[in-house]
GROMACS .gro file of C-alpha atoms in nm:
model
  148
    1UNK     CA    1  -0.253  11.480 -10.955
    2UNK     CA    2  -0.127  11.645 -10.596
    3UNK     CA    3  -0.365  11.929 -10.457
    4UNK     CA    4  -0.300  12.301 -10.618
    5UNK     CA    5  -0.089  12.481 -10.348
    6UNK     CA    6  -0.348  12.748 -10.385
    7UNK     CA    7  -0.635  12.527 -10.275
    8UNK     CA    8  -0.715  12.446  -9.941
    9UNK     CA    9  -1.018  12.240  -9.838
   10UNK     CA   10  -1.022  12.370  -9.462
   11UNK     CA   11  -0.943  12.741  -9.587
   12UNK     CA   12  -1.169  12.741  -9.863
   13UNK     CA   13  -1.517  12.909  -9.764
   14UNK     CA   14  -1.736  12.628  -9.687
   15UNK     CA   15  -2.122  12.578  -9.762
   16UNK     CA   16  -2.383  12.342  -9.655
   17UNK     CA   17  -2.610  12.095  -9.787
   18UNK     CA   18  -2.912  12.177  -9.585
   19UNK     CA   19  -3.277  11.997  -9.613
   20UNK     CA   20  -3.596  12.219  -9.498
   21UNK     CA   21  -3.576  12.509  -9.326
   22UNK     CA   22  -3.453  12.663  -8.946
   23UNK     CA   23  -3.640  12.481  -8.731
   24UNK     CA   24  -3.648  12.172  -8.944
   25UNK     CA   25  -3.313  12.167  -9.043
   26UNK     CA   26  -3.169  11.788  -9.136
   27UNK     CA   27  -2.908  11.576  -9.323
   28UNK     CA   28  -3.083  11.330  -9.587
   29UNK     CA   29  -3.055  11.006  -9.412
   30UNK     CA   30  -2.890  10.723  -9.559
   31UNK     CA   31  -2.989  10.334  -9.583
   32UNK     CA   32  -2.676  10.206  -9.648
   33UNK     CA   33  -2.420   9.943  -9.455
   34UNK     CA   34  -2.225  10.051  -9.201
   35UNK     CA   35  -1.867   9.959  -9.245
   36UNK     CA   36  -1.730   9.637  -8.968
   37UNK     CA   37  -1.418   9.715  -8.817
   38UNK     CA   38  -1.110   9.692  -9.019
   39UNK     CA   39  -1.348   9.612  -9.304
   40UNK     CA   40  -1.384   9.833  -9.616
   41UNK     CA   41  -1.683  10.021  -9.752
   42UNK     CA   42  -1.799  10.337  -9.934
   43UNK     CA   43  -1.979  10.519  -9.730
   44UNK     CA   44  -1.922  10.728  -9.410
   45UNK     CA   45  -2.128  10.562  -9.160
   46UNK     CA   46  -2.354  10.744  -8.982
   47UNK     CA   47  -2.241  10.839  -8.637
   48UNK     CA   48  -1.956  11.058  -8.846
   49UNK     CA   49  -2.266  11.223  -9.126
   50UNK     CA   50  -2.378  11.570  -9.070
   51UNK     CA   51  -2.360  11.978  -9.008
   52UNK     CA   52  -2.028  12.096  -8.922
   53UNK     CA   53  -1.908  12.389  -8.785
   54UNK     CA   54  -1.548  12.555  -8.697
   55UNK     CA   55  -1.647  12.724  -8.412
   56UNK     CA   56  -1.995  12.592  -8.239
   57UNK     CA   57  -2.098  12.958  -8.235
   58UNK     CA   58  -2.215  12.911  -8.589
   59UNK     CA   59  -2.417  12.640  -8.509
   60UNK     CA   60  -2.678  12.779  -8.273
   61UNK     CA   61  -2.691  13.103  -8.469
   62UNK     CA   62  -2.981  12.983  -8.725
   63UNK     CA   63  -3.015  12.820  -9.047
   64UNK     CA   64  -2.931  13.186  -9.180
   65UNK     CA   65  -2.637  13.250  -9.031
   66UNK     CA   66  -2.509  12.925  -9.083
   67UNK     CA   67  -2.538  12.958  -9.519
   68UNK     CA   68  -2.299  13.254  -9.482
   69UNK     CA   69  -2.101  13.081  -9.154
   70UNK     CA   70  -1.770  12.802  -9.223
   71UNK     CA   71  -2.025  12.516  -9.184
   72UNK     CA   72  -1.966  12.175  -9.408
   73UNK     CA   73  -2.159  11.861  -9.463
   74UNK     CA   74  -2.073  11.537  -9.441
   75UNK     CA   75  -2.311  11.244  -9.594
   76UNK     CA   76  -2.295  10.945  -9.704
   77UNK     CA   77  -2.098  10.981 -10.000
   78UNK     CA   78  -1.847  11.237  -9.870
   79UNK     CA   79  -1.793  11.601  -9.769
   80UNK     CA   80  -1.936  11.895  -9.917
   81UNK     CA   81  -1.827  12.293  -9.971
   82UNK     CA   82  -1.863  12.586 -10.169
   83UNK     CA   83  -1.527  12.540 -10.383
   84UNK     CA   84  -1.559  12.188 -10.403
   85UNK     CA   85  -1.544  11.905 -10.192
   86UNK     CA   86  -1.470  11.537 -10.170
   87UNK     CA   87  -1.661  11.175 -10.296
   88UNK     CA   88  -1.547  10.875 -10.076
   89UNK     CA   89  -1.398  10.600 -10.268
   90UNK     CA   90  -1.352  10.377  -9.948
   91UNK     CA   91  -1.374  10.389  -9.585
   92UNK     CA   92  -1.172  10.175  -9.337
   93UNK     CA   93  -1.304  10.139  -8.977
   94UNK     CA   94  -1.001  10.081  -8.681
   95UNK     CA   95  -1.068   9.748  -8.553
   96UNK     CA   96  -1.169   9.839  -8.176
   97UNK     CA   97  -1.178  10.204  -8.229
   98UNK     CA   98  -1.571  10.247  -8.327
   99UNK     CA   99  -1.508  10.634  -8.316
  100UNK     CA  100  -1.222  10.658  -8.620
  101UNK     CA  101  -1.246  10.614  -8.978
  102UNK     CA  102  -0.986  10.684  -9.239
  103UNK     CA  103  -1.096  10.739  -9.606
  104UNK     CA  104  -0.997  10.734  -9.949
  105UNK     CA  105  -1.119  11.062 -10.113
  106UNK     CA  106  -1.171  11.198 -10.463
  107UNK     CA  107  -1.126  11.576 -10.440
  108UNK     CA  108  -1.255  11.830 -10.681
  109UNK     CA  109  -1.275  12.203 -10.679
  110UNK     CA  110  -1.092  12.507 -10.836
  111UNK     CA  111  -1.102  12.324 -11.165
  112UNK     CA  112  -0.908  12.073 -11.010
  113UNK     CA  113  -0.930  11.717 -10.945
  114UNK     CA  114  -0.677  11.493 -10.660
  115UNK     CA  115  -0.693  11.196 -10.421
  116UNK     CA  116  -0.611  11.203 -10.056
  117UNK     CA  117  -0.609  11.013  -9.758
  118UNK     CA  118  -0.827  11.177  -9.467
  119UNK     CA  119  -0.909  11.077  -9.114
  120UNK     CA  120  -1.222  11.184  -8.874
  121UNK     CA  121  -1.221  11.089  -8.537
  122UNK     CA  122  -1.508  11.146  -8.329
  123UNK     CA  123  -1.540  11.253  -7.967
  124UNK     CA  124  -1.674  11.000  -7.733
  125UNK     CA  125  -2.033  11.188  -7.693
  126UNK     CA  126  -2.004  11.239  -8.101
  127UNK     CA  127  -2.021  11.629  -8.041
  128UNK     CA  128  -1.679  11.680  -8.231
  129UNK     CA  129  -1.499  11.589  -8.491
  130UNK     CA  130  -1.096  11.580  -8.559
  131UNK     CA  131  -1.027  11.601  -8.945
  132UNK     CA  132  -0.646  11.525  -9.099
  133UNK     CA  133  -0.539  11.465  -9.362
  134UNK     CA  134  -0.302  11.164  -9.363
  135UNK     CA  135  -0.141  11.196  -9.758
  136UNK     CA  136  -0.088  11.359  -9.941
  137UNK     CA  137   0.105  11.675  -9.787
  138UNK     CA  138  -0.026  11.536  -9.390
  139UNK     CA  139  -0.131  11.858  -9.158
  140UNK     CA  140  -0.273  11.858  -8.813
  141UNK     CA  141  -0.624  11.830  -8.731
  142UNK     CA  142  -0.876  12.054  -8.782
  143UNK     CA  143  -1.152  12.060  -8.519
  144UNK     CA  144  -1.524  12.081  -8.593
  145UNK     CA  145  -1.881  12.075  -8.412
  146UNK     CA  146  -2.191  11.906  -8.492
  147UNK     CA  147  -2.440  12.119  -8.565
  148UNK     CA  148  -2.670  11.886  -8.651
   0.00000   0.00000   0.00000
């Protein structure tokens, strides 16, 4: 099924997945393989896993702030928001580019369920992250900032 026109994963308002409280704010970590280049796998290794934020503002303004702030979370498994989110089915490293992934997704959310294709490409100090979608219905990146 293609995504509703009236749902939008970057526009919808985004929660997080958060573990203790401000000060000891964390992702679960995982135990799982990390995918080898140009190998397949499904999980999102860990470099890409965490607290995102649209504008890095929202990150250094408190646990809080960031519940009612367009933060997301990224885990193992996949990405997670208010409305929805998405479950990995694979991941594909680039062979000699340790710092993009593209995956296979399983979206869900406004009572609907559709696959795409997504990409995350990390900065070179792993600070930021560049998400597109690659199919269906391709769009430009959307930048975000580790929170944590």
């Amino acid at each position: 099924m293609s995504r509703p026109a009236s749902m939008s994963l970057r526009a919808a308002a985004l929660s997080v997945l958060v573990l203790g409280s401000d000060a000891g704010a964390q992702i679960a970590p995982s135990s799982g393989p990390a995918s080898p280049p140009g190998q397949a796998v499904r999980e999102i290794p860990p470099a890409f896993r965490g607290l995102w934020a649209h504008v890095a503002a929202d990150c250094r303004a408190g646990l809080s702030a960031i519940r009612a702030a367009p933060v997301l979370t990224i885990d193992a498994e996949g990405l997670k928001q208010m409305e929805g989110g998405f479950v990995v089915t694979r991941v594909t490293r680039t062979p000699g580019d340790l710092e993009r992934i593209s995956l296979d997704a399983h979206n869900s959310g406004g009572g609907e369920d559709w696959d795409t294709v997504e990409e995350f490409t990390l900065s070179k100090d792993r600070r930021i992250l560049d998400w597109r979608r690659l199919a269906p219905d391709p769009g430009p990146a959307t930048r975000l900032h580790r929170c944590r």
